[in-house]
Amino acid sequence: MLTFLLKLWKNWADMALILGIDPGSRITGYGLIQAAGSHFSYLASGCIRVKAEELPQKLAQIYASLTEIIARYQPEQVAIEKVFMAKNADSALKLGQARGTALVCIANHGLALSEYSAKEVKLAVTGTGAADKTQVQHMVKSLLKLSATPQEDAADALAIAMCHAYTTSGLLALSGQLAAKRGSSWRNFDPKTLARRT
């Protein structure tokens, strides 16, 4: 009985509530998961749809919405996508401003922050860094056992949170080796493989 209780306590202590953010000037996706190693449970996800026309008001809406999400769910860790090379300078500037707003919001709430490239996120959830958005949506739905496919930006945010969970549990380093060996994805991950390598 004592062993069972200690195991239960350890599992609870190892759990983390992670907020993933996919920043955008028009739509910012967010996703929250409860993670313990490679095991996830879905909490919430959605999109912040910016309705304001002027830039200061747009950024203020992103900040206020993220503040509300943080207050409601009380995440312990936050993961956000790194800046990527946009097709034009104007798009890159707008994305950078939205992302900067999110970073300031996270910092002001004193939350631990990690950043991941799009390639790292895709590799973590699909087994390949070249996956398209449809593949990411499919894997997020499958891994989190969702009844419906999440909206594109929300799926990306959930994938970012899952990438962080894999990384902090030490599993992401094995993803390339496991994918090459099994020719598939994280759905085939065998914990015994990790035990043999540690």
Short mmCIF file of C-alpha atoms in Angstrom, two decimals:
data_model
loop_
_atom_site.label_atom_id
_atom_site.label_comp_id
_atom_site.label_asym_id
_atom_site.label_seq_id
_atom_site.Cartn_x
_atom_site.Cartn_y
_atom_site.Cartn_z
CA MET A 1 0.00 0.00 0.00
CA LEU A 2 2.83 2.39 0.91
CA THR A 3 4.59 1.65 -2.38
CA PHE A 4 1.41 2.40 -4.30
CA LEU A 5 0.93 5.71 -2.46
CA LEU A 6 4.54 6.73 -3.05
CA LYS A 7 4.18 5.95 -6.74
CA LEU A 8 0.94 7.90 -6.89
CA TRP A 9 2.57 10.87 -5.18
CA LYS A 10 5.57 10.75 -7.53
CA ASN A 11 3.29 10.71 -10.58
CA TRP A 12 1.38 13.69 -9.22
CA ALA A 13 4.60 15.57 -8.38
CA ASP A 14 5.99 14.96 -11.87
CA MET A 15 2.90 16.34 -13.57
CA ALA A 16 3.11 19.76 -15.16
CA LEU A 17 0.46 22.07 -16.56
CA ILE A 18 1.88 23.42 -19.81
CA LEU A 19 0.60 26.29 -21.94
CA GLY A 20 1.61 26.23 -25.59
CA ILE A 21 1.36 29.41 -27.66
CA ASP A 22 1.39 29.76 -31.44
CA PRO A 23 1.69 33.55 -31.91
CA GLY A 24 0.11 35.42 -34.80
CA SER A 25 -0.91 39.00 -35.56
CA ARG A 26 -4.46 37.97 -36.55
CA ILE A 27 -4.88 34.61 -34.79
CA THR A 28 -2.89 33.40 -31.79
CA GLY A 29 -3.44 29.78 -30.90
CA TYR A 30 -3.21 28.45 -27.36
CA GLY A 31 -3.30 24.95 -25.93
CA LEU A 32 -3.06 23.55 -22.42
CA ILE A 33 -2.07 20.02 -21.45
CA GLN A 34 -1.33 18.20 -18.23
CA ALA A 35 1.86 16.22 -18.78
CA ALA A 36 3.71 13.52 -16.88
CA GLY A 37 6.59 12.24 -18.97
CA SER A 38 5.21 10.98 -22.28
CA HIS A 39 1.63 10.86 -20.95
CA PHE A 40 -0.67 13.77 -21.73
CA SER A 41 -4.17 14.84 -20.91
CA TYR A 42 -5.96 17.60 -22.77
CA LEU A 43 -7.22 20.56 -20.78
CA ALA A 44 -8.19 23.32 -23.19
CA SER A 45 -7.33 25.00 -26.46
CA GLY A 46 -8.57 27.77 -28.68
CA CYS A 47 -7.73 30.86 -30.66
CA ILE A 48 -7.36 34.53 -29.81
CA ARG A 49 -8.91 36.23 -32.83
CA VAL A 50 -7.73 39.81 -33.01
CA LYS A 51 -10.54 42.14 -34.06
CA ALA A 52 -8.87 45.52 -33.55
CA GLU A 53 -7.66 47.46 -36.58
CA GLU A 54 -4.81 49.54 -35.14
CA LEU A 55 -1.57 47.84 -34.08
CA PRO A 56 -1.49 49.05 -30.44
CA GLN A 57 -5.03 47.77 -29.88
CA LYS A 58 -4.19 44.46 -31.58
CA LEU A 59 -1.24 43.87 -29.26
CA ALA A 60 -3.30 44.97 -26.25
CA GLN A 61 -5.96 42.38 -27.14
CA ILE A 62 -3.36 39.61 -27.39
CA TYR A 63 -1.88 40.62 -24.03
CA ALA A 64 -5.25 40.85 -22.29
CA SER A 65 -6.44 37.51 -23.69
CA LEU A 66 -3.27 35.68 -22.64
CA THR A 67 -3.53 37.27 -19.19
CA GLU A 68 -7.07 35.91 -18.89
CA ILE A 69 -5.98 32.42 -20.00
CA ILE A 70 -3.09 32.38 -17.51
CA ALA A 71 -5.36 33.55 -14.69
CA ARG A 72 -7.98 30.92 -15.51
CA TYR A 73 -5.75 27.86 -15.91
CA GLN A 74 -2.65 28.77 -13.83
CA PRO A 75 -0.03 27.07 -16.05
CA GLU A 76 3.34 26.24 -14.52
CA GLN A 77 5.32 26.27 -17.75
CA VAL A 78 4.93 28.00 -21.10
CA ALA A 79 6.26 27.02 -24.51
CA ILE A 80 6.18 29.25 -27.59
CA GLU A 81 7.24 28.88 -31.19
CA LYS A 82 10.44 30.60 -32.29
CA VAL A 83 10.44 33.21 -35.02
CA PHE A 84 10.73 31.75 -38.51
CA MET A 85 11.59 33.39 -41.81
CA ALA A 86 8.36 34.82 -43.18
CA LYS A 87 7.71 35.30 -46.89
CA ASN A 88 7.93 39.08 -46.60
CA ALA A 89 9.29 41.64 -44.18
CA ASP A 90 5.88 43.03 -43.25
CA SER A 91 4.61 39.60 -42.18
CA ALA A 92 7.79 38.95 -40.19
CA LEU A 93 7.45 42.30 -38.42
CA LYS A 94 3.81 41.71 -37.47
CA LEU A 95 4.56 38.19 -36.24
CA GLY A 96 7.50 39.48 -34.22
CA GLN A 97 5.32 42.12 -32.57
CA ALA A 98 2.64 39.57 -31.62
CA ARG A 99 5.27 37.18 -30.33
CA GLY A 100 6.97 39.96 -28.36
CA THR A 101 3.65 40.82 -26.73
CA ALA A 102 3.22 37.20 -25.66
CA LEU A 103 6.77 37.08 -24.27
CA VAL A 104 6.20 40.22 -22.19
CA CYS A 105 2.94 38.79 -20.84
CA ILE A 106 4.66 35.54 -19.84
CA ALA A 107 7.57 37.41 -18.22
CA ASN A 108 5.25 39.68 -16.26
CA HIS A 109 3.53 36.60 -14.82
CA GLY A 110 6.87 35.10 -13.78
CA LEU A 111 6.36 31.88 -15.74
CA ALA A 112 9.10 29.56 -16.98
CA LEU A 113 9.41 29.91 -20.76
CA SER A 114 10.87 27.64 -23.43
CA GLU A 115 11.08 28.24 -27.17
CA TYR A 116 11.00 25.71 -30.02
CA SER A 117 11.37 25.94 -33.76
CA ALA A 118 8.58 24.73 -36.04
CA LYS A 119 10.83 21.86 -37.16
CA GLU A 120 11.41 20.74 -33.56
CA VAL A 121 7.67 20.79 -32.85
CA LYS A 122 6.81 18.79 -35.98
CA LEU A 123 9.53 16.24 -35.20
CA ALA A 124 8.26 15.79 -31.66
CA VAL A 125 4.63 15.07 -32.56
CA THR A 126 4.86 13.45 -36.00
CA GLY A 127 8.34 11.93 -36.17
CA THR A 128 9.40 14.19 -39.07
CA GLY A 129 10.39 17.84 -39.18
CA ALA A 130 8.87 18.18 -42.65
CA ALA A 131 5.27 17.41 -41.64
CA ASP A 132 2.51 19.68 -42.93
CA LYS A 133 -0.19 21.27 -40.79
CA THR A 134 -2.73 18.55 -41.59
CA GLN A 135 -0.36 15.88 -40.29
CA VAL A 136 0.24 17.89 -37.13
CA GLN A 137 -3.50 18.26 -36.56
CA HIS A 138 -4.02 14.52 -37.08
CA MET A 139 -1.29 13.54 -34.61
CA VAL A 140 -2.42 16.05 -31.99
CA LYS A 141 -5.95 14.65 -32.21
CA SER A 142 -4.63 11.09 -31.96
CA LEU A 143 -2.11 11.61 -29.15
CA LEU A 144 -4.51 13.63 -27.01
CA LYS A 145 -7.46 11.33 -27.85
CA LEU A 146 -9.65 14.23 -28.96
CA SER A 147 -13.11 13.59 -30.40
CA ALA A 148 -12.65 16.25 -33.10
CA THR A 149 -9.74 17.73 -35.01
CA PRO A 150 -8.63 21.00 -33.37
CA GLN A 151 -8.45 24.21 -35.38
CA GLU A 152 -5.09 24.71 -37.11
CA ASP A 153 -3.66 27.36 -34.78
CA ALA A 154 -4.95 25.60 -31.66
CA ALA A 155 -3.43 22.31 -32.89
CA ASP A 156 -0.08 24.03 -33.41
CA ALA A 157 -0.22 25.43 -29.86
CA LEU A 158 -1.02 21.99 -28.42
CA ALA A 159 1.84 20.52 -30.46
CA ILE A 160 4.20 23.15 -29.02
CA ALA A 161 3.12 22.20 -25.48
CA MET A 162 3.62 18.51 -26.27
CA CYS A 163 7.06 19.22 -27.75
CA HIS A 164 8.01 20.91 -24.48
CA ALA A 165 6.76 17.94 -22.48
CA TYR A 166 8.79 15.52 -24.61
CA THR A 167 11.88 17.71 -24.33
CA THR A 168 11.74 18.15 -20.57
CA SER A 169 11.19 14.42 -20.07
CA GLY A 170 14.25 13.64 -22.19
CA LEU A 171 12.29 11.84 -24.89
CA LEU A 172 12.81 14.26 -27.76
CA ALA A 173 16.47 13.32 -28.05
CA LEU A 174 15.37 9.79 -28.95
CA SER A 175 12.71 10.79 -31.46
CA GLY A 176 14.88 10.60 -34.56
CA GLN A 177 16.31 7.21 -33.57
CA LEU A 178 12.92 5.77 -32.69
CA ALA A 179 11.26 7.09 -35.84
CA ALA A 180 14.02 5.66 -38.02
CA LYS A 181 13.85 2.31 -36.27
CA ARG A 182 10.06 1.96 -36.25
CA GLY A 183 9.19 4.00 -39.32
CA SER A 184 6.27 5.65 -37.56
CA SER A 185 5.47 8.06 -34.77
CA TRP A 186 5.23 8.58 -31.03
CA ARG A 187 2.17 6.36 -30.91
CA ASN A 188 4.60 3.43 -31.08
CA PHE A 189 6.89 4.71 -28.34
CA ASP A 190 7.89 1.90 -26.00
CA PRO A 191 9.01 2.98 -22.50
CA LYS A 192 11.20 -0.15 -22.35
CA THR A 193 13.28 1.35 -25.14
CA LEU A 194 13.99 4.38 -22.99
CA ALA A 195 14.88 2.16 -20.02
CA ARG A 196 17.39 0.21 -22.11
CA ARG A 197 19.09 3.42 -23.22
CA THR A 198 19.43 4.93 -19.75
#
